[in-house]
PDB file of C-alpha atoms in Angstrom:
ATOM      1  CA  MET A  90      74.059  62.484 -40.427  1.00 49.00           C
ATOM      2  CA  ALA A  91      75.027  60.109 -43.228  1.00 50.00           C
ATOM      3  CA  VAL A  92      78.393  60.683 -45.364  1.00 50.00           C
ATOM      4  CA  TYR A  93      77.767  58.510 -48.380  1.00 48.00           C
ATOM      5  CA  ILE A  94      80.637  59.272 -50.920  1.00 47.00           C
ATOM      6  CA  THR A  95      78.777  57.924 -54.192  1.00 57.00           C
ATOM      7  CA  ASP A  96      75.483  57.914 -55.232  1.00 52.00           C
ATOM      8  CA  HIS A  97      72.680  55.653 -56.179  1.00 56.00           C
ATOM      9  CA  SER A  98      73.671  55.681 -59.782  1.00 59.00           C
ATOM     10  CA  THR A  99      73.075  52.427 -62.020  1.00 62.00           C
ATOM     11  CA  SER A 100      76.528  50.956 -61.136  1.00 56.00           C
ATOM     12  CA  VAL A 101      76.225  51.312 -57.318  1.00 59.00           C
ATOM     13  CA  LEU A 102      72.769  49.830 -57.177  1.00 62.00           C
ATOM     14  CA  LYS A 103      74.239  46.929 -59.319  1.00 66.00           C
ATOM     15  CA  THR A 104      76.308  46.224 -56.738  1.00 69.00           C
ATOM     16  CA  HIS A 105      73.802  46.439 -53.849  1.00 75.00           C
ATOM     17  CA  SER A 106      71.302  44.325 -55.706  1.00 81.00           C
ATOM     18  CA  TRP A 107      73.695  41.376 -56.022  1.00 87.00           C
ATOM     19  CA  ARG A 108      73.328  41.421 -52.176  1.00 93.00           C
ATOM     20  CA  THR A 109      71.300  38.959 -50.614  1.00 95.00           C
ATOM     21  CA  ALA A 110      70.213  37.638 -46.922  1.00 97.00           C
ATOM     22  CA  SER A 111      72.043  34.510 -48.061  1.00 95.00           C
ATOM     23  CA  ASN A 112      75.488  36.001 -49.194  1.00 96.00           C
ATOM     24  CA  SER A 113      75.079  38.945 -46.662  1.00 97.00           C
ATOM     25  CA  ALA A 114      73.326  37.999 -43.603  1.00 98.00           C
ATOM     26  CA  THR A 115      73.939  34.363 -42.908  1.00 98.00           C
ATOM     27  CA  TYR A 116      75.026  35.020 -39.278  1.00 98.00           C
ATOM     28  CA  LEU A 117      71.687  36.340 -38.866  1.00 98.00           C
ATOM     29  CA  LEU A 118      69.456  33.783 -40.490  1.00 98.00           C
ATOM     30  CA  PRO A 119      68.735  30.981 -37.889  1.00 98.00           C
ATOM     31  CA  HIS A 120      67.314  33.983 -35.499  1.00 98.00           C
ATOM     32  CA  ILE A 121      64.654  35.093 -37.998  1.00 98.00           C
ATOM     33  CA  THR A 122      61.453  33.308 -37.316  1.00 98.00           C
ATOM     34  CA  PRO A 123      58.014  32.976 -39.913  1.00 98.00           C
ATOM     35  CA  THR A 124      56.675  35.608 -37.509  1.00 98.00           C
ATOM     36  CA  SER A 125      59.635  38.218 -37.494  1.00 98.00           C
ATOM     37  CA  LYS A 126      58.943  41.944 -37.511  1.00 98.00           C
ATOM     38  CA  ILE A 127      62.326  43.319 -38.869  1.00 98.00           C
ATOM     39  CA  LEU A 128      63.493  46.949 -39.665  1.00 98.00           C
ATOM     40  CA  ASP A 129      66.063  46.969 -42.195  1.00 98.00           C
ATOM     41  CA  ILE A 130      67.869  50.181 -42.233  1.00 97.00           C
ATOM     42  CA  GLY A 131      69.686  51.211 -45.393  1.00 95.00           C
ATOM     43  CA  CYS A 132      68.180  48.901 -47.132  1.00 96.00           C
ATOM     44  CA  GLY A 133      69.072  50.250 -50.946  1.00 93.00           C
ATOM     45  CA  PRO A 134      67.407  48.314 -53.809  1.00 94.00           C
ATOM     46  CA  GLY A 135      65.686  46.006 -51.170  1.00 96.00           C
ATOM     47  CA  SER A 136      67.240  42.678 -52.179  1.00 96.00           C
ATOM     48  CA  ILE A 137      68.425  41.780 -48.670  1.00 97.00           C
ATOM     49  CA  SER A 138      65.093  43.033 -47.380  1.00 98.00           C
ATOM     50  CA  VAL A 139      62.791  40.989 -49.722  1.00 98.00           C
ATOM     51  CA  ASP A 140      64.906  37.690 -48.696  1.00 97.00           C
ATOM     52  CA  PHE A 141      63.969  38.782 -44.992  1.00 98.00           C
ATOM     53  CA  ALA A 142      60.250  38.977 -45.710  1.00 98.00           C
ATOM     54  CA  ARG A 143      60.187  35.724 -47.534  1.00 97.00           C
ATOM     55  CA  ARG A 144      61.869  33.905 -44.480  1.00 98.00           C
ATOM     56  CA  ALA A 145      59.100  36.059 -41.930  1.00 98.00           C
ATOM     57  CA  ASN A 146      56.367  35.305 -44.411  1.00 97.00           C
ATOM     58  CA  GLN A 147      53.842  35.447 -41.319  1.00 98.00           C
ATOM     59  CA  GLY A 148      55.846  38.773 -40.118  1.00 98.00           C
ATOM     60  CA  HIS A 149      56.645  42.028 -41.690  1.00 98.00           C
ATOM     61  CA  VAL A 150      59.707  43.707 -43.112  1.00 98.00           C
ATOM     62  CA  THR A 151      60.263  47.510 -43.111  1.00 98.00           C
ATOM     63  CA  GLY A 152      63.296  48.664 -45.509  1.00 98.00           C
ATOM     64  CA  ILE A 153      64.417  52.274 -44.444  1.00 97.00           C
ATOM     65  CA  GLU A 154      66.476  54.660 -46.587  1.00 94.00           C
ATOM     66  CA  ASN A 155      67.500  58.317 -46.383  1.00 90.00           C
ATOM     67  CA  VAL A 156      67.192  58.947 -49.830  1.00 89.00           C
ATOM     68  CA  PRO A 157      64.356  58.039 -52.100  1.00 91.00           C
ATOM     69  CA  ASP A 158      66.464  57.134 -54.919  1.00 85.00           C
ATOM     70  CA  PRO A 159      66.656  53.269 -54.647  1.00 91.00           C
ATOM     71  CA  LEU A 160      63.289  52.621 -53.047  1.00 94.00           C
ATOM     72  CA  ASP A 161      60.975  52.419 -56.101  1.00 93.00           C
ATOM     73  CA  GLN A 162      63.752  49.244 -57.364  1.00 93.00           C
ATOM     74  CA  ALA A 163      63.227  48.090 -53.917  1.00 95.00           C
ATOM     75  CA  ARG A 164      59.255  48.290 -54.304  1.00 97.00           C
ATOM     76  CA  HIS A 165      59.403  46.727 -57.707  1.00 95.00           C
ATOM     77  CA  LEU A 166      61.360  44.158 -56.711  1.00 95.00           C
ATOM     78  CA  ALA A 167      59.129  43.276 -53.827  1.00 97.00           C
ATOM     79  CA  THR A 168      56.232  43.245 -56.295  1.00 97.00           C
ATOM     80  CA  SER A 169      57.727  41.286 -59.114  1.00 96.00           C
ATOM     81  CA  GLN A 170      58.690  38.440 -56.534  1.00 95.00           C
ATOM     82  CA  GLY A 171      55.168  38.441 -55.193  1.00 97.00           C
ATOM     83  CA  VAL A 172      56.155  39.555 -51.677  1.00 98.00           C
ATOM     84  CA  THR A 173      53.591  41.560 -49.782  1.00 98.00           C
ATOM     85  CA  ASN A 174      54.452  41.664 -46.360  1.00 98.00           C
ATOM     86  CA  ILE A 175      57.015  44.485 -46.628  1.00 98.00           C
ATOM     87  CA  ASP A 176      57.071  48.270 -47.104  1.00 98.00           C
ATOM     88  CA  PHE A 177      59.906  50.768 -47.878  1.00 98.00           C
ATOM     89  CA  ARG A 178      60.037  54.333 -46.355  1.00 97.00           C
ATOM     90  CA  LEU A 179      62.441  57.301 -45.722  1.00 96.00           C
ATOM     91  CA  GLY A 180      64.075  57.704 -42.580  1.00 95.00           C
ATOM     92  CA  ASP A 181      66.763  59.039 -40.578  1.00 93.00           C
ATOM     93  CA  ILE A 182      68.964  56.476 -38.791  1.00 94.00           C
ATOM     94  CA  HIS A 183      69.642  58.430 -35.871  1.00 93.00           C
ATOM     95  CA  ALA A 184      65.721  59.528 -34.981  1.00 94.00           C
ATOM     96  CA  LEU A 185      63.282  56.984 -36.786  1.00 95.00           C
ATOM     97  CA  ASP A 186      59.706  57.539 -36.562  1.00 95.00           C
ATOM     98  CA  PHE A 187      58.751  54.389 -34.419  1.00 97.00           C
ATOM     99  CA  PRO A 188      57.706  53.811 -31.075  1.00 98.00           C
ATOM    100  CA  ASP A 189      60.298  52.158 -28.517  1.00 98.00           C
ATOM    101  CA  ASN A 190      60.115  48.097 -28.765  1.00 98.00           C
ATOM    102  CA  THR A 191      58.627  47.896 -32.008  1.00 98.00           C
ATOM    103  CA  PHE A 192      60.971  45.169 -33.837  1.00 98.00           C
ATOM    104  CA  ASP A 193      61.937  41.887 -33.250  1.00 98.00           C
ATOM    105  CA  ILE A 194      65.123  42.667 -35.178  1.00 98.00           C
ATOM    106  CA  VAL A 195      66.681  45.791 -36.462  1.00 98.00           C
ATOM    107  CA  HIS A 196      69.089  45.173 -39.024  1.00 98.00           C
ATOM    108  CA  VAL A 197      72.131  47.240 -41.027  1.00 98.00           C
ATOM    109  CA  HIS A 198      74.531  45.925 -43.732  1.00 97.00           C
ATOM    110  CA  GLN A 199      77.645  48.197 -44.468  1.00 95.00           C
ATOM    111  CA  VAL A 200      75.675  51.306 -43.071  1.00 94.00           C
ATOM    112  CA  LEU A 201      77.878  52.249 -40.302  1.00 95.00           C
ATOM    113  CA  GLN A 202      80.717  52.955 -42.136  1.00 93.00           C
ATOM    114  CA  HIS A 203      78.902  55.968 -43.930  1.00 89.00           C
ATOM    115  CA  ILE A 204      77.423  57.457 -40.272  1.00 88.00           C
ATOM    116  CA  ALA A 205      78.982  60.207 -39.018  1.00 85.00           C
ATOM    117  CA  ASP A 206      78.209  59.005 -35.412  1.00 92.00           C
ATOM    118  CA  PRO A 207      77.632  55.082 -35.300  1.00 95.00           C
ATOM    119  CA  VAL A 208      76.903  55.010 -31.812  1.00 97.00           C
ATOM    120  CA  LYS A 209      73.957  57.221 -31.880  1.00 96.00           C
ATOM    121  CA  ALA A 210      72.591  55.105 -34.797  1.00 96.00           C
ATOM    122  CA  LEU A 211      73.468  51.960 -32.547  1.00 98.00           C
ATOM    123  CA  CYS A 212      71.204  53.800 -29.462  1.00 98.00           C
ATOM    124  CA  GLU A 213      68.443  54.270 -31.964  1.00 98.00           C
ATOM    125  CA  MET A 214      68.325  50.703 -33.295  1.00 98.00           C
ATOM    126  CA  ARG A 215      68.568  49.637 -29.588  1.00 98.00           C
ATOM    127  CA  ARG A 216      65.526  51.907 -28.978  1.00 98.00           C
ATOM    128  CA  LEU A 217      63.426  50.233 -31.550  1.00 98.00           C
ATOM    129  CA  VAL A 218      64.194  46.504 -30.971  1.00 98.00           C
ATOM    130  CA  LYS A 219      62.094  44.764 -28.249  1.00 98.00           C
ATOM    131  CA  SER A 220      63.515  43.307 -25.092  1.00 98.00           C
ATOM    132  CA  GLY A 221      65.174  39.737 -25.953  1.00 98.00           C
ATOM    133  CA  GLY A 222      65.161  41.100 -29.739  1.00 98.00           C
ATOM    134  CA  ILE A 223      68.285  41.310 -31.670  1.00 98.00           C
ATOM    135  CA  VAL A 224      70.275  44.106 -33.476  1.00 98.00           C
ATOM    136  CA  ALA A 225      72.278  43.112 -36.145  1.00 98.00           C
ATOM    137  CA  ALA A 226      75.088  44.567 -38.065  1.00 98.00           C
ATOM    138  CA  ARG A 227      77.650  43.621 -40.661  1.00 98.00           C
ATOM    139  CA  GLU A 228      80.417  45.907 -41.839  1.00 98.00           C
ATOM    140  CA  SER A 229      83.683  45.687 -44.338  1.00 97.00           C
ATOM    141  CA  ALA A 230      86.871  45.026 -42.290  1.00 97.00           C
ATOM    142  CA  ALA A 231      89.528  44.494 -44.683  1.00 97.00           C
ATOM    143  CA  MET A 232      90.083  43.509 -48.364  1.00 97.00           C
ATOM    144  CA  ILE A 233      92.804  41.641 -49.936  1.00 98.00           C
ATOM    145  CA  TRP A 234      93.697  40.836 -53.860  1.00 98.00           C
ATOM    146  CA  TYR A 235      95.747  38.869 -56.163  1.00 98.00           C
ATOM    147  CA  PRO A 236      97.643  39.665 -58.235  1.00 98.00           C
ATOM    148  CA  GLU A 237      99.193  43.107 -57.085  1.00 97.00           C
ATOM    149  CA  ASN A 238      97.547  46.235 -58.944  1.00 98.00           C
ATOM    150  CA  ARG A 239      98.357  49.456 -58.783  1.00 97.00           C
ATOM    151  CA  GLY A 240      94.855  50.571 -59.657  1.00 97.00           C
ATOM    152  CA  ILE A 241      92.929  48.920 -57.142  1.00 98.00           C
ATOM    153  CA  ASP A 242      95.878  50.080 -54.611  1.00 97.00           C
ATOM    154  CA  ARG A 243      94.915  53.875 -55.689  1.00 97.00           C
ATOM    155  CA  TRP A 244      91.264  52.942 -55.351  1.00 96.00           C
ATOM    156  CA  LEU A 245      91.189  51.670 -51.778  1.00 96.00           C
ATOM    157  CA  GLU A 246      93.629  54.685 -50.867  1.00 96.00           C
ATOM    158  CA  MET A 247      91.340  57.110 -52.230  1.00 95.00           C
ATOM    159  CA  THR A 248      87.583  56.016 -51.023  1.00 92.00           C
ATOM    160  CA  GLN A 249      89.148  55.695 -47.332  1.00 93.00           C
ATOM    161  CA  GLN A 250      90.494  59.290 -47.746  1.00 93.00           C
ATOM    162  CA  MET A 251      87.169  60.560 -49.304  1.00 91.00           C
ATOM    163  CA  GLY A 252      85.158  58.511 -46.345  1.00 88.00           C
ATOM    164  CA  LYS A 253      87.397  59.705 -43.436  1.00 88.00           C
ATOM    165  CA  ALA A 254      87.235  63.186 -45.088  1.00 88.00           C
ATOM    166  CA  LYS A 255      83.404  63.237 -44.830  1.00 83.00           C
ATOM    167  CA  GLY A 256      83.358  62.280 -41.387  1.00 84.00           C
ATOM    168  CA  GLY A 257      83.038  58.297 -42.132  1.00 87.00           C
ATOM    169  CA  ASN A 258      84.308  55.312 -40.578  1.00 90.00           C
ATOM    170  CA  PRO A 259      85.829  53.364 -43.891  1.00 90.00           C
ATOM    171  CA  HIS A 260      86.012  49.461 -42.895  1.00 93.00           C
ATOM    172  CA  PRO A 261      84.994  49.572 -39.305  1.00 96.00           C
ATOM    173  CA  GLY A 262      84.240  46.008 -38.893  1.00 97.00           C
ATOM    174  CA  ARG A 263      86.989  45.050 -36.884  1.00 97.00           C
ATOM    175  CA  TYR A 264      85.615  47.169 -34.038  1.00 97.00           C
ATOM    176  CA  ILE A 265      81.727  47.511 -34.252  1.00 98.00           C
ATOM    177  CA  HIS A 266      81.106  45.559 -30.960  1.00 98.00           C
ATOM    178  CA  VAL A 267      83.203  48.273 -29.216  1.00 98.00           C
ATOM    179  CA  TRP A 268      80.330  50.651 -30.513  1.00 98.00           C
ATOM    180  CA  ALA A 269      77.435  48.322 -29.567  1.00 98.00           C
ATOM    181  CA  GLU A 270      78.969  48.382 -26.002  1.00 98.00           C
ATOM    182  CA  GLU A 271      79.371  52.452 -26.268  1.00 98.00           C
ATOM    183  CA  ALA A 272      75.456  51.965 -27.333  1.00 98.00           C
ATOM    184  CA  GLY A 273      74.551  50.317 -23.866  1.00 98.00           C
ATOM    185  CA  PHE A 274      74.605  46.581 -25.177  1.00 98.00           C
ATOM    186  CA  ASP A 275      76.059  44.110 -22.392  1.00 98.00           C
ATOM    187  CA  ARG A 276      79.224  42.721 -23.576  1.00 98.00           C
ATOM    188  CA  ALA A 277      77.738  39.423 -22.445  1.00 98.00           C
ATOM    189  CA  ASN A 278      74.814  39.923 -24.967  1.00 98.00           C
ATOM    190  CA  ILE A 279      77.092  40.779 -27.966  1.00 98.00           C
ATOM    191  CA  LYS A 280      77.979  37.773 -30.421  1.00 98.00           C
ATOM    192  CA  LYS A 281      81.113  38.578 -32.883  1.00 98.00           C
ATOM    193  CA  SER A 282      81.621  36.726 -35.875  1.00 98.00           C
ATOM    194  CA  THR A 283      83.018  37.090 -39.446  1.00 98.00           C
ATOM    195  CA  GLY A 284      81.814  36.418 -42.986  1.00 98.00           C
ATOM    196  CA  SER A 285      83.489  37.091 -46.244  1.00 97.00           C
ATOM    197  CA  TRP A 286      83.117  37.591 -49.848  1.00 97.00           C
ATOM    198  CA  CYS A 287      85.376  36.188 -52.734  1.00 98.00           C
ATOM    199  CA  PHE A 288      85.021  36.670 -56.303  1.00 98.00           C
ATOM    200  CA  SER A 289      87.299  34.527 -58.147  1.00 98.00           C
ATOM    201  CA  SER A 290      85.603  33.394 -61.342  1.00 98.00           C
ATOM    202  CA  PRO A 291      85.093  34.745 -64.606  1.00 98.00           C
ATOM    203  CA  GLU A 292      81.528  35.861 -63.698  1.00 96.00           C
ATOM    204  CA  GLU A 293      82.325  36.998 -60.058  1.00 96.00           C
ATOM    205  CA  ARG A 294      85.544  39.178 -61.342  1.00 97.00           C
ATOM    206  CA  GLN A 295      83.106  40.712 -64.075  1.00 95.00           C
ATOM    207  CA  TYR A 296      80.555  41.482 -61.429  1.00 93.00           C
ATOM    208  CA  TRP A 297      82.737  43.001 -59.129  1.00 95.00           C
ATOM    209  CA  GLY A 298      85.677  44.517 -60.849  1.00 96.00           C
ATOM    210  CA  GLY A 299      83.155  45.539 -63.951  1.00 94.00           C
ATOM    211  CA  SER A 300      81.145  47.297 -61.288  1.00 92.00           C
ATOM    212  CA  MET A 301      83.861  48.882 -59.517  1.00 92.00           C
ATOM    213  CA  GLY A 302      85.336  50.244 -62.731  1.00 93.00           C
ATOM    214  CA  GLU A 303      82.363  51.536 -63.699  1.00 90.00           C
ATOM    215  CA  ARG A 304      81.930  53.361 -60.627  1.00 88.00           C
ATOM    216  CA  VAL A 305      85.064  55.574 -60.752  1.00 90.00           C
ATOM    217  CA  ARG A 306      84.047  56.348 -64.598  1.00 87.00           C
ATOM    218  CA  SER A 307      80.425  57.312 -64.176  1.00 82.00           C
ATOM    219  CA  SER A 308      79.204  57.858 -60.630  1.00 79.00           C
ATOM    220  CA  GLY A 309      78.756  60.483 -57.974  1.00 82.00           C
ATOM    221  CA  LEU A 310      82.073  59.027 -56.434  1.00 85.00           C
ATOM    222  CA  ALA A 311      83.854  60.199 -59.783  1.00 87.00           C
ATOM    223  CA  LYS A 312      82.353  63.304 -59.842  1.00 88.00           C
ATOM    224  CA  THR A 313      83.059  64.090 -56.012  1.00 90.00           C
ATOM    225  CA  ALA A 314      86.677  62.601 -56.480  1.00 91.00           C
ATOM    226  CA  VAL A 315      87.702  65.113 -59.387  1.00 93.00           C
ATOM    227  CA  GLU A 316      85.691  68.026 -57.793  1.00 92.00           C
ATOM    228  CA  GLU A 317      86.966  67.977 -54.294  1.00 93.00           C
ATOM    229  CA  GLY A 318      90.532  67.207 -55.602  1.00 95.00           C
ATOM    230  CA  TYR A 319      90.671  63.480 -54.195  1.00 94.00           C
ATOM    231  CA  ALA A 320      91.890  62.158 -57.832  1.00 94.00           C
ATOM    232  CA  THR A 321      92.323  63.506 -61.345  1.00 95.00           C
ATOM    233  CA  LYS A 322      90.410  62.040 -64.355  1.00 94.00           C
ATOM    234  CA  GLU A 323      93.638  60.564 -65.691  1.00 95.00           C
ATOM    235  CA  GLU A 324      94.141  58.850 -62.097  1.00 96.00           C
ATOM    236  CA  LEU A 325      90.277  57.682 -62.335  1.00 95.00           C
ATOM    237  CA  GLU A 326      91.056  56.233 -65.665  1.00 96.00           C
ATOM    238  CA  ASN A 327      94.016  54.256 -64.212  1.00 97.00           C
ATOM    239  CA  ILE A 328      91.781  52.835 -61.337  1.00 97.00           C
ATOM    240  CA  SER A 329      89.371  51.780 -63.904  1.00 96.00           C
ATOM    241  CA  GLU A 330      92.138  50.145 -66.127  1.00 97.00           C
ATOM    242  CA  GLY A 331      93.350  48.204 -62.818  1.00 98.00           C
ATOM    243  CA  TRP A 332      89.615  46.817 -62.269  1.00 98.00           C
ATOM    244  CA  LYS A 333      89.911  45.976 -66.134  1.00 97.00           C
ATOM    245  CA  GLU A 334      92.893  43.930 -65.778  1.00 98.00           C
ATOM    246  CA  PHE A 335      91.405  42.317 -62.388  1.00 98.00           C
ATOM    247  CA  VAL A 336      88.601  41.258 -64.350  1.00 98.00           C
ATOM    248  CA  ASP A 337      90.799  39.857 -67.452  1.00 98.00           C
ATOM    249  CA  ASP A 338      93.232  37.841 -65.351  1.00 98.00           C
ATOM    250  CA  GLU A 339      92.103  34.165 -64.883  1.00 98.00           C
ATOM    251  CA  GLN A 340      94.349  34.115 -61.717  1.00 98.00           C
ATOM    252  CA  ALA A 341      93.002  37.129 -60.002  1.00 98.00           C
ATOM    253  CA  TRP A 342      90.809  36.914 -56.999  1.00 98.00           C
ATOM    254  CA  PHE A 343      89.273  39.888 -54.542  1.00 98.00           C
ATOM    255  CA  GLY A 344      88.217  39.007 -50.845  1.00 98.00           C
ATOM    256  CA  LEU A 345      86.515  40.989 -48.564  1.00 97.00           C
ATOM    257  CA  LEU A 346      86.462  40.511 -44.727  1.00 98.00           C
ATOM    258  CA  HIS A 347      83.418  41.439 -42.980  1.00 98.00           C
ATOM    259  CA  GLY A 348      83.030  41.952 -38.930  1.00 98.00           C
ATOM    260  CA  GLU A 349      79.580  40.880 -37.799  1.00 98.00           C
ATOM    261  CA  ILE A 350      77.501  41.591 -34.458  1.00 98.00           C
ATOM    262  CA  LEU A 351      74.352  39.955 -32.958  1.00 98.00           C
ATOM    263  CA  CYS A 352      73.410  42.298 -30.197  1.00 98.00           C
ATOM    264  CA  TRP A 353      70.588  40.945 -27.486  1.00 98.00           C
ATOM    265  CA  LYS A 354      68.571  43.552 -25.750  1.00 98.00           C
TER     266      LYS A 354
END
């Protein structure tokens, strides 16, 4: 079961659309060949999926989402960029409608943290990848920022509370390799690495802080937080103001560390 605590509103898709293979899947890129057949689960608006398809230009990419909301944007992105070796469809990560051993690569980015049973999901990913193929996962592990900011402190506390209460696993990047072993991958066939994002320039702070501030004002996250008692409207305004302070502070920066795994079947 998916336990996504927000929705696919404009502010959320804006954040997700910034992600590319180059800034979010560097650890996987050396293993993509021109003929790779790739499954990208939790593809959102398709920005990473379309990048994969460009690299596997003689292969094929399939993007999967469990809700239809972002898929029109994903299809439009592919069409607008002339990428034709790609399709997008609905599916459940725990039970996907593909035969065993179908794909060369099965990929997730920031998905397992929103899954109630990530080991079951990884088992399904392992089923779908060919012998010798790769299951790749990247999940957030930790966040740091400067300067201290009470609004951002409260944002992190609130989102972690919401994720855990709904059965998710906030920021699991430090132990996704353990899940992979539980899903049947041999320890010797799991490569661990880390990657990071850093938002420090005025444009980067505006993108990240502006998007986060907008989420706590107008997305499904804000609605759920108030309706289910995780925060008051006043607290959300204070969080949003904290993000505005971050955007306006020329010395501010925000870093996000990810755990990454490549698992060979």
